[in-house]
């Protein structure tokens, strides 16, 4: 193995060890529990259609990135806020259910939540959309000013229906 490659591997391993060592196991477990509670609260707020409350779960900054279940992407706070308002303006009812939730604290102030989801939606025209299911990934970052975990990146993918 060339020396430069070995040096790169050792440097990466040291950086990874340093970033994780600043967080004790107890702190990581406490942060993990808080993020689990935030995910559950986010889900409940989505289902209750409390738009203004839902918006507080997201980092209101230009780096916010959301990939929606229909394939659309929004980057930045304003487009994401508008997409959320448009979604709730077009539906009458939504039941968003999370299962198999796993939360990992990656470093101080950064965590990821992965899960499966199913979504049942009734539009304003009383038409029920096909139930959708898929996988979700939320990257949570702790807001240093408010000391609360907020969504920095969201990816809600939908599994296409089977064609047999």
PDB file of C-alpha atoms in Angstrom:
ATOM      1  CA  UNK A   1       0.000   0.000   0.000  1.00  0.00           C
ATOM      2  CA  UNK A   2       1.462   3.375  -0.970  1.00  0.00           C
ATOM      3  CA  UNK A   3       2.494   5.565   1.958  1.00  0.00           C
ATOM      4  CA  UNK A   4       0.224   8.446   0.850  1.00  0.00           C
ATOM      5  CA  UNK A   5      -2.850   6.176   0.890  1.00  0.00           C
ATOM      6  CA  UNK A   6      -1.931   4.786   4.304  1.00  0.00           C
ATOM      7  CA  UNK A   7      -1.414   8.311   5.630  1.00  0.00           C
ATOM      8  CA  UNK A   8      -4.807   9.370   4.250  1.00  0.00           C
ATOM      9  CA  UNK A   9      -6.523   6.392   5.915  1.00  0.00           C
ATOM     10  CA  UNK A  10      -4.848   7.066   9.272  1.00  0.00           C
ATOM     11  CA  UNK A  11      -5.740  10.765   9.075  1.00  0.00           C
ATOM     12  CA  UNK A  12      -9.395   9.978   8.301  1.00  0.00           C
ATOM     13  CA  UNK A  13      -9.560   7.487  11.170  1.00  0.00           C
ATOM     14  CA  UNK A  14      -8.075  10.041  13.566  1.00  0.00           C
ATOM     15  CA  UNK A  15     -10.517  12.755  12.450  1.00  0.00           C
ATOM     16  CA  UNK A  16     -13.460  10.396  12.877  1.00  0.00           C
ATOM     17  CA  UNK A  17     -12.258   9.380  16.332  1.00  0.00           C
ATOM     18  CA  UNK A  18     -11.771  13.008  17.366  1.00  0.00           C
ATOM     19  CA  UNK A  19     -15.234  14.120  16.251  1.00  0.00           C
ATOM     20  CA  UNK A  20     -16.947  11.278  18.096  1.00  0.00           C
ATOM     21  CA  UNK A  21     -14.848  11.481  21.263  1.00  0.00           C
ATOM     22  CA  UNK A  22     -16.168  14.935  22.142  1.00  0.00           C
ATOM     23  CA  UNK A  23     -19.532  13.307  22.946  1.00  0.00           C
ATOM     24  CA  UNK A  24     -19.857  10.919  25.878  1.00  0.00           C
ATOM     25  CA  UNK A  25     -22.017   7.816  25.589  1.00  0.00           C
ATOM     26  CA  UNK A  26     -24.488   9.320  28.075  1.00  0.00           C
ATOM     27  CA  UNK A  27     -24.728  12.566  26.075  1.00  0.00           C
ATOM     28  CA  UNK A  28     -25.263  10.600  22.859  1.00  0.00           C
ATOM     29  CA  UNK A  29     -28.053   8.528  24.450  1.00  0.00           C
ATOM     30  CA  UNK A  30     -29.750  11.657  25.821  1.00  0.00           C
ATOM     31  CA  UNK A  31     -29.519  13.385  22.433  1.00  0.00           C
ATOM     32  CA  UNK A  32     -30.839  10.236  20.739  1.00  0.00           C
ATOM     33  CA  UNK A  33     -33.898  10.215  23.026  1.00  0.00           C
ATOM     34  CA  UNK A  34     -34.573  13.910  22.383  1.00  0.00           C
ATOM     35  CA  UNK A  35     -34.380  13.403  18.604  1.00  0.00           C
ATOM     36  CA  UNK A  36     -36.759  10.411  18.827  1.00  0.00           C
ATOM     37  CA  UNK A  37     -39.216  12.644  20.690  1.00  0.00           C
ATOM     38  CA  UNK A  38     -38.770  15.366  18.048  1.00  0.00           C
ATOM     39  CA  UNK A  39     -39.459  12.890  15.222  1.00  0.00           C
ATOM     40  CA  UNK A  40     -42.632  11.719  16.964  1.00  0.00           C
ATOM     41  CA  UNK A  41     -43.747  15.309  17.572  1.00  0.00           C
ATOM     42  CA  UNK A  42     -43.011  16.181  13.898  1.00  0.00           C
ATOM     43  CA  UNK A  43     -45.163  13.236  12.779  1.00  0.00           C
ATOM     44  CA  UNK A  44     -48.028  14.275  15.081  1.00  0.00           C
ATOM     45  CA  UNK A  45     -47.866  17.878  13.913  1.00  0.00           C
ATOM     46  CA  UNK A  46     -47.979  16.741  10.277  1.00  0.00           C
ATOM     47  CA  UNK A  47     -51.059  14.611  10.929  1.00  0.00           C
ATOM     48  CA  UNK A  48     -52.815  17.386  12.864  1.00  0.00           C
ATOM     49  CA  UNK A  49     -52.164  19.840   9.996  1.00  0.00           C
ATOM     50  CA  UNK A  50     -50.752  22.479  12.329  1.00  0.00           C
ATOM     51  CA  UNK A  51     -48.815  24.284   9.638  1.00  0.00           C
ATOM     52  CA  UNK A  52     -47.291  27.069  11.727  1.00  0.00           C
ATOM     53  CA  UNK A  53     -46.177  24.554  14.363  1.00  0.00           C
ATOM     54  CA  UNK A  54     -44.831  22.229  11.674  1.00  0.00           C
ATOM     55  CA  UNK A  55     -42.700  25.015  10.213  1.00  0.00           C
ATOM     56  CA  UNK A  56     -40.864  25.406  13.531  1.00  0.00           C
ATOM     57  CA  UNK A  57     -39.364  21.917  13.121  1.00  0.00           C
ATOM     58  CA  UNK A  58     -37.246  23.074  10.152  1.00  0.00           C
ATOM     59  CA  UNK A  59     -34.062  25.151  10.136  1.00  0.00           C
ATOM     60  CA  UNK A  60     -35.174  28.399   8.573  1.00  0.00           C
ATOM     61  CA  UNK A  61     -32.019  28.946   6.548  1.00  0.00           C
ATOM     62  CA  UNK A  62     -30.774  28.836   2.945  1.00  0.00           C
ATOM     63  CA  UNK A  63     -29.044  25.437   3.466  1.00  0.00           C
ATOM     64  CA  UNK A  64     -32.319  23.607   4.199  1.00  0.00           C
ATOM     65  CA  UNK A  65     -32.899  20.845   1.641  1.00  0.00           C
ATOM     66  CA  UNK A  66     -36.064  18.772   1.241  1.00  0.00           C
ATOM     67  CA  UNK A  67     -36.800  16.011  -1.250  1.00  0.00           C
ATOM     68  CA  UNK A  68     -40.537  15.421  -1.299  1.00  0.00           C
ATOM     69  CA  UNK A  69     -42.247  12.078  -1.842  1.00  0.00           C
ATOM     70  CA  UNK A  70     -43.413  13.163  -5.315  1.00  0.00           C
ATOM     71  CA  UNK A  71     -39.802  13.754  -6.399  1.00  0.00           C
ATOM     72  CA  UNK A  72     -39.785  17.547  -6.085  1.00  0.00           C
ATOM     73  CA  UNK A  73     -36.870  19.204  -4.299  1.00  0.00           C
ATOM     74  CA  UNK A  74     -36.774  22.459  -2.430  1.00  0.00           C
ATOM     75  CA  UNK A  75     -33.642  24.242  -1.318  1.00  0.00           C
ATOM     76  CA  UNK A  76     -33.788  27.040   1.195  1.00  0.00           C
ATOM     77  CA  UNK A  77     -36.345  28.116   3.729  1.00  0.00           C
ATOM     78  CA  UNK A  78     -38.773  30.131   1.561  1.00  0.00           C
ATOM     79  CA  UNK A  79     -39.385  27.429  -1.086  1.00  0.00           C
ATOM     80  CA  UNK A  80     -39.764  24.781   1.634  1.00  0.00           C
ATOM     81  CA  UNK A  81     -42.231  26.874   3.593  1.00  0.00           C
ATOM     82  CA  UNK A  82     -44.264  27.490   0.434  1.00  0.00           C
ATOM     83  CA  UNK A  83     -44.230  23.771  -0.472  1.00  0.00           C
ATOM     84  CA  UNK A  84     -45.574  22.884   2.997  1.00  0.00           C
ATOM     85  CA  UNK A  85     -48.300  25.528   2.765  1.00  0.00           C
ATOM     86  CA  UNK A  86     -49.225  24.364  -0.770  1.00  0.00           C
ATOM     87  CA  UNK A  87     -49.396  20.728   0.375  1.00  0.00           C
ATOM     88  CA  UNK A  88     -51.767  21.466   3.237  1.00  0.00           C
ATOM     89  CA  UNK A  89     -53.791  23.829   1.052  1.00  0.00           C
ATOM     90  CA  UNK A  90     -54.469  20.959  -1.364  1.00  0.00           C
ATOM     91  CA  UNK A  91     -55.456  18.252   1.121  1.00  0.00           C
ATOM     92  CA  UNK A  92     -58.233  17.729   3.585  1.00  0.00           C
ATOM     93  CA  UNK A  93     -56.686  14.895   5.573  1.00  0.00           C
ATOM     94  CA  UNK A  94     -53.337  13.138   5.876  1.00  0.00           C
ATOM     95  CA  UNK A  95     -52.242  10.216   7.989  1.00  0.00           C
ATOM     96  CA  UNK A  96     -48.444   9.916   7.973  1.00  0.00           C
ATOM     97  CA  UNK A  97     -47.253   6.868   9.915  1.00  0.00           C
ATOM     98  CA  UNK A  98     -43.635   6.173  10.810  1.00  0.00           C
ATOM     99  CA  UNK A  99     -42.350   2.690  11.581  1.00  0.00           C
ATOM    100  CA  UNK A 100     -38.933   1.132  12.164  1.00  0.00           C
ATOM    101  CA  UNK A 101     -37.511   4.431  13.416  1.00  0.00           C
ATOM    102  CA  UNK A 102     -33.762   4.431  14.028  1.00  0.00           C
ATOM    103  CA  UNK A 103     -31.918   7.469  15.323  1.00  0.00           C
ATOM    104  CA  UNK A 104     -28.147   7.792  15.357  1.00  0.00           C
ATOM    105  CA  UNK A 105     -26.259  10.687  16.892  1.00  0.00           C
ATOM    106  CA  UNK A 106     -23.387  11.239  14.468  1.00  0.00           C
ATOM    107  CA  UNK A 107     -21.550  13.991  16.347  1.00  0.00           C
ATOM    108  CA  UNK A 108     -22.312  16.760  18.787  1.00  0.00           C
ATOM    109  CA  UNK A 109     -25.362  18.561  17.427  1.00  0.00           C
ATOM    110  CA  UNK A 110     -25.891  16.255  14.404  1.00  0.00           C
ATOM    111  CA  UNK A 111     -28.185  13.235  14.213  1.00  0.00           C
ATOM    112  CA  UNK A 112     -29.937  11.220  11.563  1.00  0.00           C
ATOM    113  CA  UNK A 113     -33.310   9.526  11.716  1.00  0.00           C
ATOM    114  CA  UNK A 114     -34.183   6.776   9.250  1.00  0.00           C
ATOM    115  CA  UNK A 115     -37.587   5.142   9.027  1.00  0.00           C
ATOM    116  CA  UNK A 116     -40.218   3.518   6.887  1.00  0.00           C
ATOM    117  CA  UNK A 117     -43.430   5.452   6.337  1.00  0.00           C
ATOM    118  CA  UNK A 118     -46.877   5.118   4.890  1.00  0.00           C
ATOM    119  CA  UNK A 119     -49.065   8.019   3.883  1.00  0.00           C
ATOM    120  CA  UNK A 120     -52.817   8.102   3.385  1.00  0.00           C
ATOM    121  CA  UNK A 121     -54.138  11.346   1.894  1.00  0.00           C
ATOM    122  CA  UNK A 122     -57.609  12.685   1.067  1.00  0.00           C
ATOM    123  CA  UNK A 123     -57.629  15.712  -1.218  1.00  0.00           C
ATOM    124  CA  UNK A 124     -59.810  18.822  -0.980  1.00  0.00           C
ATOM    125  CA  UNK A 125     -62.020  17.229  -3.653  1.00  0.00           C
ATOM    126  CA  UNK A 126     -62.744  14.271  -1.278  1.00  0.00           C
ATOM    127  CA  UNK A 127     -60.718  11.966  -3.538  1.00  0.00           C
ATOM    128  CA  UNK A 128     -58.550   9.478  -1.664  1.00  0.00           C
ATOM    129  CA  UNK A 129     -55.093   9.102  -3.176  1.00  0.00           C
ATOM    130  CA  UNK A 130     -53.463   5.670  -3.289  1.00  0.00           C
ATOM    131  CA  UNK A 131     -51.721   4.860  -0.021  1.00  0.00           C
ATOM    132  CA  UNK A 132     -47.998   5.447  -0.484  1.00  0.00           C
ATOM    133  CA  UNK A 133     -45.136   3.896   1.433  1.00  0.00           C
ATOM    134  CA  UNK A 134     -41.401   4.282   1.397  1.00  0.00           C
ATOM    135  CA  UNK A 135     -38.340   5.309   3.350  1.00  0.00           C
ATOM    136  CA  UNK A 136     -37.449   8.547   5.073  1.00  0.00           C
ATOM    137  CA  UNK A 137     -34.219  10.180   6.144  1.00  0.00           C
ATOM    138  CA  UNK A 138     -34.071  13.273   8.319  1.00  0.00           C
ATOM    139  CA  UNK A 139     -30.819  14.994   9.243  1.00  0.00           C
ATOM    140  CA  UNK A 140     -31.312  16.890  12.481  1.00  0.00           C
ATOM    141  CA  UNK A 141     -29.017  19.660  13.691  1.00  0.00           C
ATOM    142  CA  UNK A 142     -29.204  21.334  17.049  1.00  0.00           C
ATOM    143  CA  UNK A 143     -30.036  25.008  16.682  1.00  0.00           C
ATOM    144  CA  UNK A 144     -27.395  26.744  18.801  1.00  0.00           C
ATOM    145  CA  UNK A 145     -29.547  29.813  19.491  1.00  0.00           C
ATOM    146  CA  UNK A 146     -32.727  28.008  20.513  1.00  0.00           C
ATOM    147  CA  UNK A 147     -31.024  24.840  21.842  1.00  0.00           C
ATOM    148  CA  UNK A 148     -33.538  22.661  19.987  1.00  0.00           C
ATOM    149  CA  UNK A 149     -33.097  19.990  17.305  1.00  0.00           C
ATOM    150  CA  UNK A 150     -34.340  21.028  13.863  1.00  0.00           C
ATOM    151  CA  UNK A 151     -34.529  19.378  10.458  1.00  0.00           C
ATOM    152  CA  UNK A 152     -31.649  20.391   8.204  1.00  0.00           C
ATOM    153  CA  UNK A 153     -32.235  17.860   5.406  1.00  0.00           C
ATOM    154  CA  UNK A 154     -35.282  15.718   4.663  1.00  0.00           C
ATOM    155  CA  UNK A 155     -35.660  12.964   2.085  1.00  0.00           C
ATOM    156  CA  UNK A 156     -39.032  11.234   1.872  1.00  0.00           C
ATOM    157  CA  UNK A 157     -38.876   8.573  -0.833  1.00  0.00           C
ATOM    158  CA  UNK A 158     -41.866   6.551  -2.028  1.00  0.00           C
ATOM    159  CA  UNK A 159     -41.540   2.965  -3.158  1.00  0.00           C
ATOM    160  CA  UNK A 160     -43.255   2.489  -6.532  1.00  0.00           C
ATOM    161  CA  UNK A 161     -46.144   0.009  -6.523  1.00  0.00           C
ATOM    162  CA  UNK A 162     -45.360  -3.528  -7.646  1.00  0.00           C
ATOM    163  CA  UNK A 163     -46.256  -4.331 -11.240  1.00  0.00           C
ATOM    164  CA  UNK A 164     -47.149  -7.999 -11.540  1.00  0.00           C
TER     165      UNK A 164
END
